[in-house]
PDB file of C-alpha atoms in Angstrom:
ATOM      1  CA  MET A  72     118.003 125.027 116.080  1.00 73.00           C
ATOM      2  CA  SER A  73     115.242 122.953 114.880  1.00 92.00           C
ATOM      3  CA  LEU A  74     114.916 119.444 116.288  1.00 97.00           C
ATOM      4  CA  ARG A  75     114.401 116.624 113.716  1.00 98.00           C
ATOM      5  CA  LEU A  76     113.810 112.886 114.420  1.00 98.00           C
ATOM      6  CA  LEU A  77     114.934 110.042 112.005  1.00 98.00           C
ATOM      7  CA  GLN A  78     114.682 106.372 112.118  1.00 98.00           C
ATOM      8  CA  HIS A  79     117.948 104.484 111.314  1.00 98.00           C
ATOM      9  CA  ARG A  80     118.077 100.903 110.372  1.00 96.00           C
ATOM     10  CA  SER A  81     121.399  99.064 110.891  1.00 94.00           C
ATOM     11  CA  ALA A  82     122.856  96.176 108.856  1.00 91.00           C
ATOM     12  CA  ASP A  83     121.100  93.603 110.998  1.00 92.00           C
ATOM     13  CA  GLY A  84     117.778  95.386 110.684  1.00 91.00           C
ATOM     14  CA  THR A  85     117.823  96.968 114.206  1.00 93.00           C
ATOM     15  CA  LEU A  86     115.631 100.156 114.270  1.00 95.00           C
ATOM     16  CA  SER A  87     116.972 103.161 116.345  1.00 97.00           C
ATOM     17  CA  VAL A  88     115.950 106.807 116.767  1.00 98.00           C
ATOM     18  CA  VAL A  89     118.269 109.606 115.809  1.00 98.00           C
ATOM     19  CA  ALA A  90     117.876 113.202 117.110  1.00 98.00           C
ATOM     20  CA  ALA A  91     119.408 115.983 114.986  1.00 97.00           C
ATOM     21  CA  ARG A  92     119.765 119.636 115.692  1.00 95.00           C
ATOM     22  CA  GLY A  93     121.717 121.602 113.092  1.00 91.00           C
ATOM     23  CA  ASP A  94     124.409 119.199 111.797  1.00 88.00           C
ATOM     24  CA  ALA A  95     124.903 117.408 115.177  1.00 94.00           C
ATOM     25  CA  ALA A  96     123.061 114.071 115.660  1.00 97.00           C
ATOM     26  CA  THR A  97     123.123 111.439 118.119  1.00 97.00           C
ATOM     27  CA  ILE A  98     121.285 108.180 118.911  1.00 97.00           C
ATOM     28  CA  VAL A  99     118.484 108.351 121.399  1.00 98.00           C
ATOM     29  CA  PRO A 100     119.246 105.734 124.015  1.00 97.00           C
ATOM     30  CA  GLY A 101     116.705 103.370 125.021  1.00 94.00           C
ATOM     31  CA  VAL A 102     113.917 103.737 122.173  1.00 95.00           C
ATOM     32  CA  ALA A 103     113.420 101.590 119.170  1.00 94.00           C
ATOM     33  CA  SER A 104     111.094 103.892 117.109  1.00 97.00           C
ATOM     34  CA  VAL A 105     109.641 107.360 116.993  1.00 98.00           C
ATOM     35  CA  ARG A 106     106.350 105.915 117.950  1.00 98.00           C
ATOM     36  CA  ALA A 107     107.714 104.424 121.131  1.00 97.00           C
ATOM     37  CA  LEU A 108     109.337 107.748 121.856  1.00 98.00           C
ATOM     38  CA  ALA A 109     106.000 109.613 121.437  1.00 98.00           C
ATOM     39  CA  LEU A 110     104.076 107.203 123.709  1.00 98.00           C
ATOM     40  CA  ARG A 111     106.631 107.771 126.441  1.00 97.00           C
ATOM     41  CA  ALA A 112     106.114 111.559 126.130  1.00 98.00           C
ATOM     42  CA  ILE A 113     102.359 111.225 126.170  1.00 98.00           C
ATOM     43  CA  GLU A 114     102.501 109.018 129.235  1.00 97.00           C
ATOM     44  CA  ALA A 115     104.835 111.383 130.932  1.00 97.00           C
ATOM     45  CA  GLY A 116     102.896 114.407 129.961  1.00 97.00           C
ATOM     46  CA  HIS A 117     106.166 115.939 128.336  1.00 97.00           C
ATOM     47  CA  SER A 118     107.177 117.257 125.055  1.00 97.00           C
ATOM     48  CA  LEU A 119     109.231 115.168 122.659  1.00 97.00           C
ATOM     49  CA  ALA A 120     112.163 117.447 123.092  1.00 97.00           C
ATOM     50  CA  ASP A 121     111.940 117.017 127.051  1.00 97.00           C
ATOM     51  CA  VAL A 122     111.969 113.276 126.772  1.00 97.00           C
ATOM     52  CA  ILE A 123     114.856 113.343 124.356  1.00 97.00           C
ATOM     53  CA  ASP A 124     116.899 115.573 126.560  1.00 95.00           C
ATOM     54  CA  ALA A 125     116.108 113.261 129.580  1.00 95.00           C
ATOM     55  CA  ALA A 126     117.077 110.202 127.662  1.00 95.00           C
ATOM     56  CA  GLY A 127     120.683 111.601 127.282  1.00 92.00           C
ATOM     57  CA  GLU A 128     123.041 111.328 124.244  1.00 91.00           C
ATOM     58  CA  GLY A 129     123.864 108.163 122.726  1.00 95.00           C
ATOM     59  CA  ALA A 130     126.545 107.539 119.709  1.00 96.00           C
ATOM     60  CA  ALA A 131     127.068 110.485 117.274  1.00 97.00           C
ATOM     61  CA  VAL A 132     125.571 109.944 113.675  1.00 97.00           C
ATOM     62  CA  ASP A 133     126.993 111.401 110.518  1.00 97.00           C
ATOM     63  CA  LEU A 134     123.652 112.385 108.945  1.00 96.00           C
ATOM     64  CA  ARG A 135     124.890 112.772 105.450  1.00 96.00           C
ATOM     65  CA  ALA A 136     127.033 109.530 105.412  1.00 97.00           C
ATOM     66  CA  GLU A 137     124.259 107.451 106.712  1.00 97.00           C
ATOM     67  CA  PHE A 138     121.724 109.036 104.390  1.00 97.00           C
ATOM     68  CA  ASP A 139     123.991 108.471 101.358  1.00 96.00           C
ATOM     69  CA  ALA A 140     124.339 104.874 102.561  1.00 96.00           C
ATOM     70  CA  GLY A 141     120.445 104.393 102.569  1.00 96.00           C
ATOM     71  CA  ASN A 142     120.293 103.737 106.214  1.00 97.00           C
ATOM     72  CA  PHE A 143     117.382 105.967 107.040  1.00 98.00           C
ATOM     73  CA  VAL A 144     113.734 104.685 106.712  1.00 98.00           C
ATOM     74  CA  SER A 145     110.426 106.436 106.867  1.00 98.00           C
ATOM     75  CA  PRO A 146     110.712 108.474 110.176  1.00 98.00           C
ATOM     76  CA  ILE A 147     107.392 107.223 111.271  1.00 98.00           C
ATOM     77  CA  SER A 148     106.073 103.585 111.304  1.00 97.00           C
ATOM     78  CA  HIS A 149     103.818 101.284 113.115  1.00 97.00           C
ATOM     79  CA  GLU A 150     104.304  97.489 114.076  1.00 96.00           C
ATOM     80  CA  ASP A 151     100.958  96.754 112.415  1.00 97.00           C
ATOM     81  CA  PRO A 152     100.817  98.689 109.236  1.00 97.00           C
ATOM     82  CA  ALA A 153      96.920  98.516 109.223  1.00 98.00           C
ATOM     83  CA  HIS A 154      97.037 100.863 112.089  1.00 98.00           C
ATOM     84  CA  LEU A 155      98.803 103.516 110.114  1.00 98.00           C
ATOM     85  CA  VAL A 156      96.323 105.703 108.156  1.00 98.00           C
ATOM     86  CA  MET A 157      97.251 107.885 105.180  1.00 98.00           C
ATOM     87  CA  THR A 158      94.968 110.608 104.083  1.00 98.00           C
ATOM     88  CA  GLY A 159      95.103 114.201 102.683  1.00 97.00           C
ATOM     89  CA  THR A 160      93.589 117.412 101.652  1.00 95.00           C
ATOM     90  CA  GLY A 161      93.729 119.220  98.365  1.00 90.00           C
ATOM     91  CA  LEU A 162      92.887 122.855  97.095  1.00 88.00           C
ATOM     92  CA  THR A 163      94.631 124.134 100.191  1.00 92.00           C
ATOM     93  CA  HIS A 164      97.484 126.281  98.766  1.00 89.00           C
ATOM     94  CA  LEU A 165      97.190 129.686  97.269  1.00 85.00           C
ATOM     95  CA  GLY A 166      99.933 129.340  94.709  1.00 67.00           C
ATOM     96  CA  SER A 167     101.683 132.501  93.343  1.00 39.00           C
ATOM     97  CA  ALA A 168      99.839 135.909  93.550  1.00 39.00           C
ATOM     98  CA  GLU A 169      99.516 135.921  89.784  1.00 45.00           C
ATOM     99  CA  GLY A 170      97.956 132.444  89.745  1.00 45.00           C
ATOM    100  CA  ARG A 171      95.669 133.330  92.637  1.00 40.00           C
ATOM    101  CA  ASP A 172      94.461 136.452  90.843  1.00 46.00           C
ATOM    102  CA  LYS A 173      93.970 134.533  87.541  1.00 48.00           C
ATOM    103  CA  MET A 174      91.825 132.150  89.267  1.00 42.00           C
ATOM    104  CA  HIS A 175      89.725 134.821  90.803  1.00 45.00           C
ATOM    105  CA  ARG A 176      89.301 136.553  87.476  1.00 54.00           C
ATOM    106  CA  GLU A 177      88.259 133.294  85.757  1.00 54.00           C
ATOM    107  CA  ALA A 178      85.908 132.520  88.656  1.00 51.00           C
ATOM    108  CA  ALA A 179      84.230 135.764  88.438  1.00 55.00           C
ATOM    109  CA  ALA A 180      83.857 135.593  84.663  1.00 60.00           C
ATOM    110  CA  ALA A 181      82.576 132.054  84.624  1.00 58.00           C
ATOM    111  CA  GLU A 182      78.816 131.577  84.305  1.00 63.00           C
ATOM    112  CA  LYS A 183      78.970 128.406  86.340  1.00 70.00           C
ATOM    113  CA  GLN A 184      82.037 127.657  88.629  1.00 72.00           C
ATOM    114  CA  THR A 185      83.406 124.104  88.826  1.00 77.00           C
ATOM    115  CA  ASP A 186      83.358 122.164  91.896  1.00 79.00           C
ATOM    116  CA  SER A 187      87.057 122.567  92.259  1.00 80.00           C
ATOM    117  CA  MET A 188      86.892 126.253  91.836  1.00 79.00           C
ATOM    118  CA  ARG A 189      83.897 126.666  94.448  1.00 81.00           C
ATOM    119  CA  MET A 190      86.097 124.647  96.982  1.00 82.00           C
ATOM    120  CA  PHE A 191      89.205 126.749  96.318  1.00 82.00           C
ATOM    121  CA  LEU A 192      87.379 130.044  96.784  1.00 84.00           C
ATOM    122  CA  GLU A 193      85.310 128.798  99.713  1.00 86.00           C
ATOM    123  CA  GLY A 194      88.830 127.836 101.398  1.00 88.00           C
ATOM    124  CA  VAL A 195      90.212 131.282 100.635  1.00 87.00           C
ATOM    125  CA  GLU A 196      87.071 132.742 102.290  1.00 88.00           C
ATOM    126  CA  GLY A 197      86.784 130.448 105.232  1.00 90.00           C
ATOM    127  CA  GLY A 198      89.716 128.274 105.519  1.00 92.00           C
ATOM    128  CA  LYS A 199      91.571 130.296 108.480  1.00 94.00           C
ATOM    129  CA  PRO A 200      88.684 130.685 111.021  1.00 93.00           C
ATOM    130  CA  ALA A 201      89.330 132.803 114.294  1.00 93.00           C
ATOM    131  CA  ALA A 202      89.891 130.874 117.464  1.00 90.00           C
ATOM    132  CA  GLY A 203      87.022 128.972 118.752  1.00 90.00           C
ATOM    133  CA  GLU A 204      85.245 128.903 115.319  1.00 94.00           C
ATOM    134  CA  THR A 205      84.789 126.177 112.762  1.00 94.00           C
ATOM    135  CA  GLY A 206      86.224 126.935 109.283  1.00 96.00           C
ATOM    136  CA  GLN A 207      85.365 125.612 105.960  1.00 94.00           C
ATOM    137  CA  GLN A 208      85.886 121.954 105.479  1.00 95.00           C
ATOM    138  CA  PRO A 209      88.541 121.121 102.653  1.00 93.00           C
ATOM    139  CA  GLU A 210      88.613 118.456 100.052  1.00 93.00           C
ATOM    140  CA  TRP A 211      89.646 115.312 101.660  1.00 96.00           C
ATOM    141  CA  PHE A 212      90.951 111.846 100.266  1.00 96.00           C
ATOM    142  CA  TYR A 213      92.293 108.626 101.516  1.00 98.00           C
ATOM    143  CA  LYS A 214      95.532 107.007 100.469  1.00 98.00           C
ATOM    144  CA  GLY A 215      95.781 103.817 102.210  1.00 98.00           C
ATOM    145  CA  ASP A 216      97.261 102.151 105.082  1.00 98.00           C
ATOM    146  CA  GLY A 217     101.001 101.764 106.267  1.00 98.00           C
ATOM    147  CA  SER A 218     101.552  99.266 103.516  1.00 97.00           C
ATOM    148  CA  GLN A 219     101.512 102.036 100.942  1.00 98.00           C
ATOM    149  CA  LEU A 220     104.044 104.112 102.818  1.00 98.00           C
ATOM    150  CA  VAL A 221     107.524 104.332 101.092  1.00 97.00           C
ATOM    151  CA  GLY A 222     110.673 105.628 102.735  1.00 95.00           C
ATOM    152  CA  PRO A 223     113.408 107.726 101.327  1.00 96.00           C
ATOM    153  CA  GLY A 224     115.267 106.142  98.310  1.00 97.00           C
ATOM    154  CA  GLU A 225     112.847 103.503  97.975  1.00 97.00           C
ATOM    155  CA  PRO A 226     110.855 103.158  94.573  1.00 98.00           C
ATOM    156  CA  LEU A 227     107.464 104.773  94.218  1.00 98.00           C
ATOM    157  CA  ALA A 228     105.604 102.135  92.237  1.00 98.00           C
ATOM    158  CA  MET A 229     102.609 102.854  90.284  1.00 97.00           C
ATOM    159  CA  PRO A 230     100.020  99.848  89.767  1.00 97.00           C
ATOM    160  CA  ALA A 231     100.134  98.071  86.390  1.00 97.00           C
ATOM    161  CA  PHE A 232      96.825  99.731  85.490  1.00 96.00           C
ATOM    162  CA  ALA A 233      97.790 103.224  86.290  1.00 97.00           C
ATOM    163  CA  GLN A 234      97.693 105.850  83.542  1.00 96.00           C
ATOM    164  CA  ASP A 235     100.344 108.239  85.213  1.00 96.00           C
ATOM    165  CA  GLY A 236     102.530 108.403  88.120  1.00 97.00           C
ATOM    166  CA  GLY A 237     103.094 112.074  89.198  1.00 96.00           C
ATOM    167  CA  GLU A 238     104.739 113.730  92.002  1.00 97.00           C
ATOM    168  CA  GLU A 239     103.197 116.077  94.603  1.00 95.00           C
ATOM    169  CA  PRO A 240     105.664 117.833  96.714  1.00 96.00           C
ATOM    170  CA  GLU A 241     104.065 118.713 100.098  1.00 96.00           C
ATOM    171  CA  LEU A 242     104.347 118.784 103.875  1.00 98.00           C
ATOM    172  CA  ALA A 243     102.757 116.010 105.841  1.00 98.00           C
ATOM    173  CA  GLY A 244     101.634 116.101 109.384  1.00 98.00           C
ATOM    174  CA  ILE A 245     102.459 113.052 111.682  1.00 98.00           C
ATOM    175  CA  TYR A 246     100.002 112.244 114.369  1.00 98.00           C
ATOM    176  CA  LEU A 247      99.716 109.681 117.189  1.00 98.00           C
ATOM    177  CA  ILE A 248      96.436 109.021 118.931  1.00 98.00           C
ATOM    178  CA  GLY A 249      96.839 108.993 122.601  1.00 98.00           C
ATOM    179  CA  PRO A 250      95.309 106.459 125.049  1.00 97.00           C
ATOM    180  CA  ASP A 251      92.300 108.904 125.624  1.00 98.00           C
ATOM    181  CA  GLY A 252      91.611 109.452 121.973  1.00 98.00           C
ATOM    182  CA  THR A 253      93.425 112.750 121.768  1.00 98.00           C
ATOM    183  CA  PRO A 254      95.504 113.411 118.460  1.00 98.00           C
ATOM    184  CA  HIS A 255      99.017 114.554 119.002  1.00 98.00           C
ATOM    185  CA  ARG A 256     101.061 116.233 116.211  1.00 98.00           C
ATOM    186  CA  LEU A 257     104.406 114.729 116.417  1.00 98.00           C
ATOM    187  CA  GLY A 258     105.877 117.039 113.770  1.00 98.00           C
ATOM    188  CA  LEU A 259     105.896 117.502 109.851  1.00 98.00           C
ATOM    189  CA  CYS A 260     107.771 115.586 107.165  1.00 98.00           C
ATOM    190  CA  LEU A 261     108.906 116.523 103.740  1.00 98.00           C
ATOM    191  CA  ALA A 262     106.596 114.286 101.543  1.00 98.00           C
ATOM    192  CA  ASN A 263     105.715 113.226  97.854  1.00 98.00           C
ATOM    193  CA  GLU A 264     102.001 112.470  97.819  1.00 97.00           C
ATOM    194  CA  PHE A 265     102.232 110.322  94.627  1.00 96.00           C
ATOM    195  CA  SER A 266      99.068 110.469  92.527  1.00 96.00           C
ATOM    196  CA  ASP A 267      97.678 109.428  89.032  1.00 96.00           C
ATOM    197  CA  HIS A 268      96.810 112.786  87.445  1.00 93.00           C
ATOM    198  CA  VAL A 269      95.781 111.239  84.063  1.00 94.00           C
ATOM    199  CA  THR A 270      93.083 109.380  85.843  1.00 94.00           C
ATOM    200  CA  GLU A 271      92.002 112.292  87.948  1.00 90.00           C
ATOM    201  CA  ARG A 272      91.834 114.537  84.903  1.00 88.00           C
ATOM    202  CA  HIS A 273      89.624 112.129  82.868  1.00 90.00           C
ATOM    203  CA  ASN A 274      86.737 112.618  85.593  1.00 88.00           C
ATOM    204  CA  TYR A 275      86.958 114.389  88.873  1.00 86.00           C
ATOM    205  CA  LEU A 276      84.768 111.682  90.317  1.00 91.00           C
ATOM    206  CA  TRP A 277      87.828 109.419  89.834  1.00 94.00           C
ATOM    207  CA  LEU A 278      89.818 111.354  92.454  1.00 93.00           C
ATOM    208  CA  ALA A 279      89.443 108.658  94.896  1.00 95.00           C
ATOM    209  CA  HIS A 280      90.902 106.143  92.535  1.00 96.00           C
ATOM    210  CA  SER A 281      93.767 108.404  91.487  1.00 96.00           C
ATOM    211  CA  LYS A 282      94.898 108.793  95.201  1.00 97.00           C
ATOM    212  CA  LEU A 283      94.965 105.099  96.078  1.00 97.00           C
ATOM    213  CA  ARG A 284      98.756 105.027  95.481  1.00 98.00           C
ATOM    214  CA  GLN A 285     101.878 104.818  97.538  1.00 98.00           C
ATOM    215  CA  ALA A 286     103.391 107.942  99.204  1.00 98.00           C
ATOM    216  CA  ALA A 287     106.849 108.823 100.205  1.00 98.00           C
ATOM    217  CA  LEU A 288     108.097 110.579 103.422  1.00 98.00           C
ATOM    218  CA  GLY A 289     111.544 112.264 103.632  1.00 98.00           C
ATOM    219  CA  PRO A 290     113.893 110.948 106.427  1.00 98.00           C
ATOM    220  CA  GLU A 291     113.491 113.900 108.890  1.00 98.00           C
ATOM    221  CA  LEU A 292     110.436 114.536 111.197  1.00 98.00           C
ATOM    222  CA  LEU A 293     110.526 118.153 112.105  1.00 98.00           C
ATOM    223  CA  VAL A 294     109.358 118.564 115.736  1.00 98.00           C
ATOM    224  CA  GLY A 295     107.903 121.737 117.465  1.00 94.00           C
ATOM    225  CA  GLU A 296     106.078 124.579 116.055  1.00 93.00           C
ATOM    226  CA  ALA A 297     105.161 124.112 112.471  1.00 95.00           C
ATOM    227  CA  PRO A 298     107.015 126.737 110.147  1.00 96.00           C
ATOM    228  CA  ARG A 299     104.659 129.229 108.484  1.00 96.00           C
ATOM    229  CA  ASP A 300     106.748 129.784 105.438  1.00 96.00           C
ATOM    230  CA  VAL A 301     108.355 126.759 103.844  1.00 96.00           C
ATOM    231  CA  ARG A 302     110.234 127.165 100.513  1.00 96.00           C
ATOM    232  CA  GLY A 303     111.732 124.369  98.486  1.00 95.00           C
ATOM    233  CA  ALA A 304     112.242 122.876  94.988  1.00 97.00           C
ATOM    234  CA  SER A 305     110.678 119.901  93.262  1.00 97.00           C
ATOM    235  CA  ARG A 306     112.585 118.403  90.314  1.00 98.00           C
ATOM    236  CA  ILE A 307     112.524 115.310  88.110  1.00 98.00           C
ATOM    237  CA  VAL A 308     115.803 113.829  87.021  1.00 98.00           C
ATOM    238  CA  ARG A 309     115.943 111.593  83.952  1.00 98.00           C
ATOM    239  CA  ASN A 310     119.089 109.777  82.909  1.00 97.00           C
ATOM    240  CA  GLY A 311     120.947 111.817  85.248  1.00 96.00           C
ATOM    241  CA  GLU A 312     120.008 115.162  83.926  1.00 97.00           C
ATOM    242  CA  THR A 313     117.380 117.589  85.441  1.00 98.00           C
ATOM    243  CA  LEU A 314     114.072 117.344  83.160  1.00 98.00           C
ATOM    244  CA  TRP A 315     111.859 119.624  85.058  1.00 98.00           C
ATOM    245  CA  GLU A 316     112.378 121.827  88.022  1.00 97.00           C
ATOM    246  CA  LYS A 317     110.166 124.276  89.958  1.00 96.00           C
ATOM    247  CA  PRO A 318     109.994 126.031  93.333  1.00 94.00           C
ATOM    248  CA  PHE A 319     107.336 125.037  95.644  1.00 91.00           C
ATOM    249  CA  LEU A 320     105.935 126.837  98.704  1.00 94.00           C
ATOM    250  CA  SER A 321     104.086 125.608 101.811  1.00 95.00           C
ATOM    251  CA  GLY A 322     103.299 126.570 105.314  1.00 95.00           C
ATOM    252  CA  GLU A 323     100.219 128.471 106.466  1.00 95.00           C
ATOM    253  CA  ASP A 324     101.646 131.764 104.916  1.00 94.00           C
ATOM    254  CA  ASN A 325     101.181 130.169 101.530  1.00 94.00           C
ATOM    255  CA  MET A 326      97.914 128.333 102.236  1.00 94.00           C
ATOM    256  CA  SER A 327      94.291 129.139 102.199  1.00 93.00           C
ATOM    257  CA  HIS A 328      93.464 126.841 105.259  1.00 95.00           C
ATOM    258  CA  SER A 329      95.101 126.898 108.661  1.00 96.00           C
ATOM    259  CA  LEU A 330      96.814 123.529 109.794  1.00 97.00           C
ATOM    260  CA  ALA A 331      94.346 123.715 112.660  1.00 96.00           C
ATOM    261  CA  ASN A 332      91.338 123.863 110.410  1.00 97.00           C
ATOM    262  CA  LEU A 333      92.658 120.921 108.282  1.00 97.00           C
ATOM    263  CA  GLU A 334      93.148 118.879 111.420  1.00 98.00           C
ATOM    264  CA  HIS A 335      89.833 119.574 113.031  1.00 97.00           C
ATOM    265  CA  HIS A 336      88.090 118.516 109.744  1.00 97.00           C
ATOM    266  CA  HIS A 337      89.985 115.227 109.782  1.00 98.00           C
ATOM    267  CA  PHE A 338      89.979 114.321 113.437  1.00 98.00           C
ATOM    268  CA  LYS A 339      86.208 115.312 113.889  1.00 98.00           C
ATOM    269  CA  TYR A 340      85.571 111.696 112.815  1.00 98.00           C
ATOM    270  CA  ALA A 341      85.692 109.198 115.798  1.00 98.00           C
ATOM    271  CA  LEU A 342      87.089 106.567 113.714  1.00 97.00           C
ATOM    272  CA  PHE A 343      90.362 108.646 113.221  1.00 98.00           C
ATOM    273  CA  ARG A 344      90.755 108.986 117.073  1.00 98.00           C
ATOM    274  CA  ARG A 345      91.438 105.125 117.757  1.00 98.00           C
ATOM    275  CA  PRO A 346      94.148 105.021 120.504  1.00 98.00           C
ATOM    276  CA  GLY A 347      97.573 103.941 119.259  1.00 98.00           C
ATOM    277  CA  ASP A 348      96.909 104.636 115.635  1.00 98.00           C
ATOM    278  CA  ILE A 349      99.362 106.718 113.520  1.00 98.00           C
ATOM    279  CA  HIS A 350      98.027 109.240 110.963  1.00 98.00           C
ATOM    280  CA  VAL A 351     100.141 110.673 108.075  1.00 98.00           C
ATOM    281  CA  HIS A 352      98.037 113.599 106.601  1.00 98.00           C
ATOM    282  CA  PHE A 353      99.172 115.283 103.546  1.00 98.00           C
ATOM    283  CA  PHE A 354      98.472 119.107 103.394  1.00 96.00           C
ATOM    284  CA  GLY A 355      98.464 119.644  99.660  1.00 93.00           C
ATOM    285  CA  THR A 356     100.502 121.567  97.060  1.00 92.00           C
ATOM    286  CA  ALA A 357     100.301 124.015  94.282  1.00 89.00           C
ATOM    287  CA  THR A 358     103.326 122.687  92.190  1.00 91.00           C
ATOM    288  CA  LEU A 359     102.951 119.696  89.888  1.00 92.00           C
ATOM    289  CA  SER A 360     105.109 118.834  86.770  1.00 94.00           C
ATOM    290  CA  PHE A 361     101.979 117.476  85.139  1.00 91.00           C
ATOM    291  CA  SER A 362     100.517 120.804  85.114  1.00 89.00           C
ATOM    292  CA  ASP A 363     103.402 121.873  82.921  1.00 91.00           C
ATOM    293  CA  GLY A 364     102.835 119.068  80.529  1.00 93.00           C
ATOM    294  CA  ILE A 365     105.403 116.671  81.734  1.00 95.00           C
ATOM    295  CA  ARG A 366     104.742 112.816  81.375  1.00 95.00           C
ATOM    296  CA  THR A 367     106.834 110.891  83.792  1.00 97.00           C
ATOM    297  CA  GLN A 368     108.568 107.479  82.791  1.00 97.00           C
ATOM    298  CA  GLU A 369     109.792 104.421  84.677  1.00 97.00           C
ATOM    299  CA  GLY A 370     113.233 105.200  86.014  1.00 98.00           C
ATOM    300  CA  ASP A 371     112.590 109.035  86.481  1.00 98.00           C
ATOM    301  CA  VAL A 372     113.816 110.052  89.960  1.00 98.00           C
ATOM    302  CA  PHE A 373     111.557 112.720  91.941  1.00 98.00           C
ATOM    303  CA  GLU A 374     113.704 114.878  94.092  1.00 98.00           C
ATOM    304  CA  ILE A 375     112.025 117.226  96.744  1.00 98.00           C
ATOM    305  CA  GLU A 376     114.127 119.537  99.234  1.00 98.00           C
ATOM    306  CA  ALA A 377     113.160 122.407 101.443  1.00 97.00           C
ATOM    307  CA  LYS A 378     114.407 124.243 104.465  1.00 94.00           C
ATOM    308  CA  PRO A 379     114.360 123.729 107.412  1.00 94.00           C
ATOM    309  CA  PHE A 380     114.809 120.066 106.443  1.00 97.00           C
ATOM    310  CA  THR A 381     118.502 119.268 105.736  1.00 96.00           C
ATOM    311  CA  LEU A 382     118.038 116.185 103.704  1.00 97.00           C
ATOM    312  CA  PRO A 383     116.333 115.716 100.490  1.00 98.00           C
ATOM    313  CA  LEU A 384     113.563 113.172  99.429  1.00 98.00           C
ATOM    314  CA  ARG A 385     114.493 111.151  96.533  1.00 98.00           C
ATOM    315  CA  ASN A 386     112.411 108.254  95.014  1.00 98.00           C
ATOM    316  CA  PRO A 387     112.747 106.598  91.566  1.00 98.00           C
ATOM    317  CA  LEU A 388     109.450 105.834  89.621  1.00 98.00           C
ATOM    318  CA  ALA A 389     108.622 102.060  88.941  1.00 98.00           C
ATOM    319  CA  ARG A 390     105.570 100.175  87.790  1.00 98.00           C
ATOM    320  CA  GLU A 391     104.308  97.002  89.430  1.00 97.00           C
ATOM    321  CA  ALA A 392     103.598  93.804  87.704  1.00 97.00           C
ATOM    322  CA  ALA A 393     100.088  93.109  86.406  1.00 96.00           C
ATOM    323  CA  GLN A 394      98.115  90.934  88.895  1.00 94.00           C
ATOM    324  CA  SER A 395      95.003  89.073  88.110  1.00 94.00           C
ATOM    325  CA  VAL A 396      92.388  89.187  90.827  1.00 95.00           C
ATOM    326  CA  VAL A 397      89.299  86.741  90.561  1.00 96.00           C
ATOM    327  CA  VAL A 398      86.563  86.904  93.306  1.00 97.00           C
ATOM    328  CA  LYS A 399      85.467  83.487  94.398  1.00 97.00           C
ATOM    329  CA  ALA A 400      81.872  83.106  95.811  1.00 98.00           C
ATOM    330  CA  LEU A 401      81.765  80.827  99.025  1.00 97.00           C
TER     331      LEU A 401
END
C-alpha cells in the first residue's frame, strides 16, 4: 500500500505528521512537520518510510473525519515562507491521442510554428532522454514563495487586478535541499496550479505575470516511487451543482518529459540548491476548463481528485481587495 504523509493542525494550532497506508493512519511520534521528518531521514541516510517505521505508531487518526473537519493543512511547509520556492513547467503533457495527432497535423501544415508548438514538439522529441544524457529543456515559470501556498479547503484568491482565475489540475513534486546541496524528492502531491489564462492569452510574453498567483496542494504527500499513470477528474462546482467536469491524466506515461528531465533542468541552477530550502514544482497539465470556454466566478469551487490519492483537493475561488501601492524615493 502506498505511503502518504499529511500535516494535521489541532485546535490549539499544534502541527503533527500523520502517516497513512490505505485507510489506516496514525500520528508519527516525535516530529512536528514533514520537513523535520525529512531532515531526520537525510541525516540518518534512510528513507522516509524507514524513519517512520523506526518512530513507531502514535494515536490512530480518522482520515475522512479530520479532512471533513478541515484539520489537514498543506502537507509541506517551511518555518520561513521565503525559503519555500514554487515553480513549474508547461507543455509537458501529451493529452489525448486525438489531440496529439491534431497538434502534429497542424504543426506540419503551418508555414510558421508558434513558439508554443515548437516547444511542445521539441519536448515530444527530446523530453525523455536516455540515462546519462541531457534532454530538451521545458518551458519554466516562477509562481512565488511559501506565502502563495494554499492548503486544502482554503480559498484560492486572485488579485484584484486579475482578469481570470482558472484551475490547472496537476501533480507537484516536493523537494528538500540537503545540507550538501543535494535535492531530495519527498514525494508528489495533488495540486491546483492556479493561473490567469485571460492575461496569458492576450500575449504569451505575459505568461510570467499570469503565473504569479497562489497555488494549492492536496492534503496528501505520496511517498516513494512516482506512479507512471495517474488518472483523475477535475471539476468546477457552482451553487452546489457541477458546472464543468473532465478527466485529467498525468504521470510519465502521459507526459512528453520524464520527471528526471524536468528535475534536471530546474535544479541545474545553483540558486535552487540552497541547503534547507523547500521546492514545490508543478509538472503541468493538459486539462483546463478555460479551453472549453468556461469563465469562473467568485464562489466557484475547484475540485480535483485522482488515485492513488484518497482525499480530494477542494478550494473556493475568491478575489482580493484592491491595494494601492506607491513607491517612495529615499
